[in-house]
mmCIF file of the C-alpha atoms, coordinates in Angstrom:
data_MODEL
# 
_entry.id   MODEL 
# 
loop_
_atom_site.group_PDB 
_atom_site.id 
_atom_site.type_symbol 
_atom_site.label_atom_id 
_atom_site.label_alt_id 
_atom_site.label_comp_id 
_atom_site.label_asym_id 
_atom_site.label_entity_id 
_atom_site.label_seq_id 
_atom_site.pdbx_PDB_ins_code 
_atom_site.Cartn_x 
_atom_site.Cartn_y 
_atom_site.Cartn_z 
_atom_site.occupancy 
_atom_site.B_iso_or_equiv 
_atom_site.pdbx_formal_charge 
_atom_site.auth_seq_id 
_atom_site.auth_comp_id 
_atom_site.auth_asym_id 
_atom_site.auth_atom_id 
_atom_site.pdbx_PDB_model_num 
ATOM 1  C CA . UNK A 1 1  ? -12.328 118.759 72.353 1.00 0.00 ? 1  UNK A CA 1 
ATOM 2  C CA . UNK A 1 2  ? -10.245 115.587 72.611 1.00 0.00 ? 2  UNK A CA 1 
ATOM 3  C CA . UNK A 1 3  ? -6.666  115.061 71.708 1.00 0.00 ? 3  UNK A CA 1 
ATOM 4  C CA . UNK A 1 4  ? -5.855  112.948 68.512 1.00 0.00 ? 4  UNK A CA 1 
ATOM 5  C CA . UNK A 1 5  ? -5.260  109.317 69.011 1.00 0.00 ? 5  UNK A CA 1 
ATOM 6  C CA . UNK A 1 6  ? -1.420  108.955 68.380 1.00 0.00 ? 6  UNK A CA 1 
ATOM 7  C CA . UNK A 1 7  ? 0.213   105.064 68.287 1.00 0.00 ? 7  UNK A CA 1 
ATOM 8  C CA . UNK A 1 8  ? 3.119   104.360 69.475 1.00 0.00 ? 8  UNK A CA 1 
ATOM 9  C CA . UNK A 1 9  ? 4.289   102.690 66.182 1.00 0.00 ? 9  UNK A CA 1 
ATOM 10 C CA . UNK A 1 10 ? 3.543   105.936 64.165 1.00 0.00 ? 10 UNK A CA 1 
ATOM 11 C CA . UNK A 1 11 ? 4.799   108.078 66.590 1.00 0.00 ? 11 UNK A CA 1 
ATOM 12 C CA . UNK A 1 12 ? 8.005   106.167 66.172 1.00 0.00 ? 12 UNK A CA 1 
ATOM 13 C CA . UNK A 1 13 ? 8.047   105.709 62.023 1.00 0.00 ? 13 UNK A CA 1 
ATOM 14 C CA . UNK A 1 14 ? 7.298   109.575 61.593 1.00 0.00 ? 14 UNK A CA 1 
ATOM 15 C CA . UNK A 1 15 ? 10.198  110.495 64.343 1.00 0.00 ? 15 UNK A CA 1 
ATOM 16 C CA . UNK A 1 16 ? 12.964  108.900 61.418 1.00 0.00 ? 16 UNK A CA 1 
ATOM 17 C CA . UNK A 1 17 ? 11.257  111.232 58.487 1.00 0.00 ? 17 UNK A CA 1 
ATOM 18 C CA . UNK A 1 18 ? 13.773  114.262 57.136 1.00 0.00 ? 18 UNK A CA 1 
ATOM 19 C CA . UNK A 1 19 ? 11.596  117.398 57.368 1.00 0.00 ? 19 UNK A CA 1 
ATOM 20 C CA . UNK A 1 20 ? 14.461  119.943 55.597 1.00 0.00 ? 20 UNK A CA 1 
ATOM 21 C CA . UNK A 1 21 ? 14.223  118.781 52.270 1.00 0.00 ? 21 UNK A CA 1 
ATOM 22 C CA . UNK A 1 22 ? 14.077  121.773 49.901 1.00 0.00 ? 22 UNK A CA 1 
ATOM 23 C CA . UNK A 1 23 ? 11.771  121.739 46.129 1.00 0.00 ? 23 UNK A CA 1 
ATOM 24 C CA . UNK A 1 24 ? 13.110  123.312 43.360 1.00 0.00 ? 24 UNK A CA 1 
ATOM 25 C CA . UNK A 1 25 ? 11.181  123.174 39.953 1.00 0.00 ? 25 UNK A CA 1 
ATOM 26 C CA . UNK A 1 26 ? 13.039  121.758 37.164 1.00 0.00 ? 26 UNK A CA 1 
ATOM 27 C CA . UNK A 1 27 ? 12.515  123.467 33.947 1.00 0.00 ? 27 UNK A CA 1 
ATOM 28 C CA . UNK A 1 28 ? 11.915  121.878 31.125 1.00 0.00 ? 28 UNK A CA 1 
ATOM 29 C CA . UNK A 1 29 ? 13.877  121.222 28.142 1.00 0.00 ? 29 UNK A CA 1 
ATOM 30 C CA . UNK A 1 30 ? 14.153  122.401 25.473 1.00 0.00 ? 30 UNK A CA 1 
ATOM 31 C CA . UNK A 1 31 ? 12.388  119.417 23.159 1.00 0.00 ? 31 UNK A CA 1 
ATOM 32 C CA . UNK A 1 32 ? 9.418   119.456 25.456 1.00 0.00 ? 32 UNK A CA 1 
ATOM 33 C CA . UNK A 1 33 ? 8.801   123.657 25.449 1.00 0.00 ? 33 UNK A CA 1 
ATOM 34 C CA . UNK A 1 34 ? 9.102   122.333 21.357 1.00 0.00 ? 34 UNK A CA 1 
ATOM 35 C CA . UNK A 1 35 ? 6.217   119.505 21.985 1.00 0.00 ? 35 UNK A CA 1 
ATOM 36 C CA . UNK A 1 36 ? 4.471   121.480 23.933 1.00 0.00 ? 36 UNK A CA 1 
ATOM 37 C CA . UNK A 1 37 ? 4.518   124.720 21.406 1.00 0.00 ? 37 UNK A CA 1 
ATOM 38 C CA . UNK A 1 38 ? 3.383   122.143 18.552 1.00 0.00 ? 38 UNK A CA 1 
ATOM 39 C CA . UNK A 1 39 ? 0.325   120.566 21.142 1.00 0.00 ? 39 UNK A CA 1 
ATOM 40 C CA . UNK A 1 40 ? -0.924  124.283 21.456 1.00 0.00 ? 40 UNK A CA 1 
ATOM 41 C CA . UNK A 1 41 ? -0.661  125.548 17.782 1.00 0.00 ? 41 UNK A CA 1 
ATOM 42 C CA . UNK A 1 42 ? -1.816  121.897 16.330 1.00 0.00 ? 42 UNK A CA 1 
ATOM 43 C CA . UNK A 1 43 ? -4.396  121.032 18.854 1.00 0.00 ? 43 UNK A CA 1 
ATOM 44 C CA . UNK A 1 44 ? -6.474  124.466 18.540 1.00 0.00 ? 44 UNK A CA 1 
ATOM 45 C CA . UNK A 1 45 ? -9.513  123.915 16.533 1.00 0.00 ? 45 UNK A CA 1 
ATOM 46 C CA . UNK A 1 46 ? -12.723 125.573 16.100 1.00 0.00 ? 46 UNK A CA 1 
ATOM 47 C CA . UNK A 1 47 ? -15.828 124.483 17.797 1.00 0.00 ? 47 UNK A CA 1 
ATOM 48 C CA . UNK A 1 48 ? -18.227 121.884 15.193 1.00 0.00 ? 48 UNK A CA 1 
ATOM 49 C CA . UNK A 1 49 ? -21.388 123.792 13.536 1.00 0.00 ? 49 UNK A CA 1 
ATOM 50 C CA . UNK A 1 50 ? -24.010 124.224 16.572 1.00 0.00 ? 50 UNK A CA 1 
ATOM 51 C CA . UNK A 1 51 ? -27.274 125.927 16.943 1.00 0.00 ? 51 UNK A CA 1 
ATOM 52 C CA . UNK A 1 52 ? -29.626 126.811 19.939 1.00 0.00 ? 52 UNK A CA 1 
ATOM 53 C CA . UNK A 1 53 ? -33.348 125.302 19.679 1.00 0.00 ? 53 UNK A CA 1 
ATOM 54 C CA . UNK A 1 54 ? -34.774 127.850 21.933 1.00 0.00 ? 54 UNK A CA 1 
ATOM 55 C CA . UNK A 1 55 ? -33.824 131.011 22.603 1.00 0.00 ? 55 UNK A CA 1 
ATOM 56 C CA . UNK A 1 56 ? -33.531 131.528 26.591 1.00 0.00 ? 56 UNK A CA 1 
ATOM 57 C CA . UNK A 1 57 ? -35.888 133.587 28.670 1.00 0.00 ? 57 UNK A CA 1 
ATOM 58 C CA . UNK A 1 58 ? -35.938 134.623 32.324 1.00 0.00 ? 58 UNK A CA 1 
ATOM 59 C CA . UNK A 1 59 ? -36.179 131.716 34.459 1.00 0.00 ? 59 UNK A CA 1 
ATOM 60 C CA . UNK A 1 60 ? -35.145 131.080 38.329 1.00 0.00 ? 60 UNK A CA 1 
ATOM 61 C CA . UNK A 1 61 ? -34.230 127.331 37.524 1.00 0.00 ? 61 UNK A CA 1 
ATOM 62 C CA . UNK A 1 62 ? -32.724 125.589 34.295 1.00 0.00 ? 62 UNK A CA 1 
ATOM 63 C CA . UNK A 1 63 ? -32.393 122.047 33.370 1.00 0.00 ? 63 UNK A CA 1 
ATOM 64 C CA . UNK A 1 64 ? -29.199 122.278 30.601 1.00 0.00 ? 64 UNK A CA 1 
ATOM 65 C CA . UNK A 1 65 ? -29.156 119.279 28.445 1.00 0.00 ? 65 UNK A CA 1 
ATOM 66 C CA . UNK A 1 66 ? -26.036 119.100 26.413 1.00 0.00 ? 66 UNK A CA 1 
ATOM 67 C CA . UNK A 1 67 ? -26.232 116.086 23.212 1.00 0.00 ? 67 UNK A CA 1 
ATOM 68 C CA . UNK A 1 68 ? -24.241 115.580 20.304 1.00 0.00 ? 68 UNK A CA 1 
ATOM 69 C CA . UNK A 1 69 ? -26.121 114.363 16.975 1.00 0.00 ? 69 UNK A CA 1 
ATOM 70 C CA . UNK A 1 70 ? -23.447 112.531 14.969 1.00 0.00 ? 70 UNK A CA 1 
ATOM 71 C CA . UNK A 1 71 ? -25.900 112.170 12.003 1.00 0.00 ? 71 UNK A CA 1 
ATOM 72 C CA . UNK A 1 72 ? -28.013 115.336 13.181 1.00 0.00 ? 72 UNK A CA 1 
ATOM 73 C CA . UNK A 1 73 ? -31.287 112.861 14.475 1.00 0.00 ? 73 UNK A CA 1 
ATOM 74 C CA . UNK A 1 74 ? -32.647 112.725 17.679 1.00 0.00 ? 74 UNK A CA 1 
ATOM 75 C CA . UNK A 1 75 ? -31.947 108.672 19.311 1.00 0.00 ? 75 UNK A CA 1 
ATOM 76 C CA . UNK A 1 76 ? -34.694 107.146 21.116 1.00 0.00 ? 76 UNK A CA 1 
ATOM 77 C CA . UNK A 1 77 ? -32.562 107.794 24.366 1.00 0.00 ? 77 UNK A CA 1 
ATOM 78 C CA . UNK A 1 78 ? -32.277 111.506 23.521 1.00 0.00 ? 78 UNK A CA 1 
ATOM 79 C CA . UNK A 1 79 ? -36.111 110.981 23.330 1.00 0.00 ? 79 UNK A CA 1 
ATOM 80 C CA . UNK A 1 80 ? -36.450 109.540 26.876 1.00 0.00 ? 80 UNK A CA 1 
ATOM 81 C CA . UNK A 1 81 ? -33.753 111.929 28.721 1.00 0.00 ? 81 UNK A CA 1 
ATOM 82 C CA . UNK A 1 82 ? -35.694 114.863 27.401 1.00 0.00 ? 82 UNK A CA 1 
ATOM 83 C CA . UNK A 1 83 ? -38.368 113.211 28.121 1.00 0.00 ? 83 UNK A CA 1 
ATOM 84 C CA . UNK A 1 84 ? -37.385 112.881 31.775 1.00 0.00 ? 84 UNK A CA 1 
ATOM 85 C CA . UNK A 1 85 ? -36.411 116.430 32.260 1.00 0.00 ? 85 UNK A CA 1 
ATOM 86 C CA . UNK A 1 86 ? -39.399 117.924 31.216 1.00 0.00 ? 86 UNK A CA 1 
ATOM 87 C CA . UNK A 1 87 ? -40.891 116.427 34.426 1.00 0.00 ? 87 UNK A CA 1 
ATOM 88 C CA . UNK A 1 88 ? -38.006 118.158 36.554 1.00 0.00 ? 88 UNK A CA 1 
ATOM 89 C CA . UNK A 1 89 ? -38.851 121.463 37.943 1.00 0.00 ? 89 UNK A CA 1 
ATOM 90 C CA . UNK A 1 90 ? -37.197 124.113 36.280 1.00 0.00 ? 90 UNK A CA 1 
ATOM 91 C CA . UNK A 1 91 ? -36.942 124.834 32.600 1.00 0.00 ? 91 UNK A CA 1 
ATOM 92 C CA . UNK A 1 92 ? -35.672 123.215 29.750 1.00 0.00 ? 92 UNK A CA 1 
# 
C-alpha cells in the first residue's frame, strides 16, 4: 500500500494547529427552550384528508408514486408520470 503524499507546506501549517481544545455544550436559554416549546405545541397538525386508490397486494417490487391534488383532479403531468411508471417493472 503506499504512504500518503504529505507537502511540505501542509506539513508545516498543521504543525502550528492547538489540538487540546476542549467542547462543552452550551445550554440554551431560557427564551429559546420558550420558542422552542411554542414551535412544538403550535407547529403539530394533523395530516390533510387522504385516501388509498388501491388497496396493496403481495408484490416483490413497487413503484410508490406520491401526488398532491390541490383541487382533487388529476394534471396532465400526473397523467404522463403515471403513465411512465406503468412501463417500469414492478407494481404500481
Amino acid at each position: 500500500m503506499s504512504q500518503p503524499l504529505i507537502l511540505p507546506s501542509a506539513t508545516a501549517a498543521v504543525s502550528h494547529l492547538t489540538r487540546d481544545w476542549r467542547f462543552v455544550a452550551s445550554s440554551p436559554t431560557p427564551l429559546a427552550r420558550l420558542a422552542r416549546l411554542k414551535t412544538v405545541i403550535t407547529g403539530v397538525r394533523p395530516a390533510p384528508p387522504s385516501r388509498a386508490l388501491r388497496v396493496l397486494q403481495d408484490s416483490p417490487r413497487w413503484n410508490g408514486y406520491f401526488l398532491f391534488l390541490g383541487d382533487g383532479q388529476l394534471t396532465p403531468r400526473h397523467r404522463y408520470t403515471l403513465t411512465r411508471l406503468r412501463m417500469l417493472r414492478g407494481r404500481l
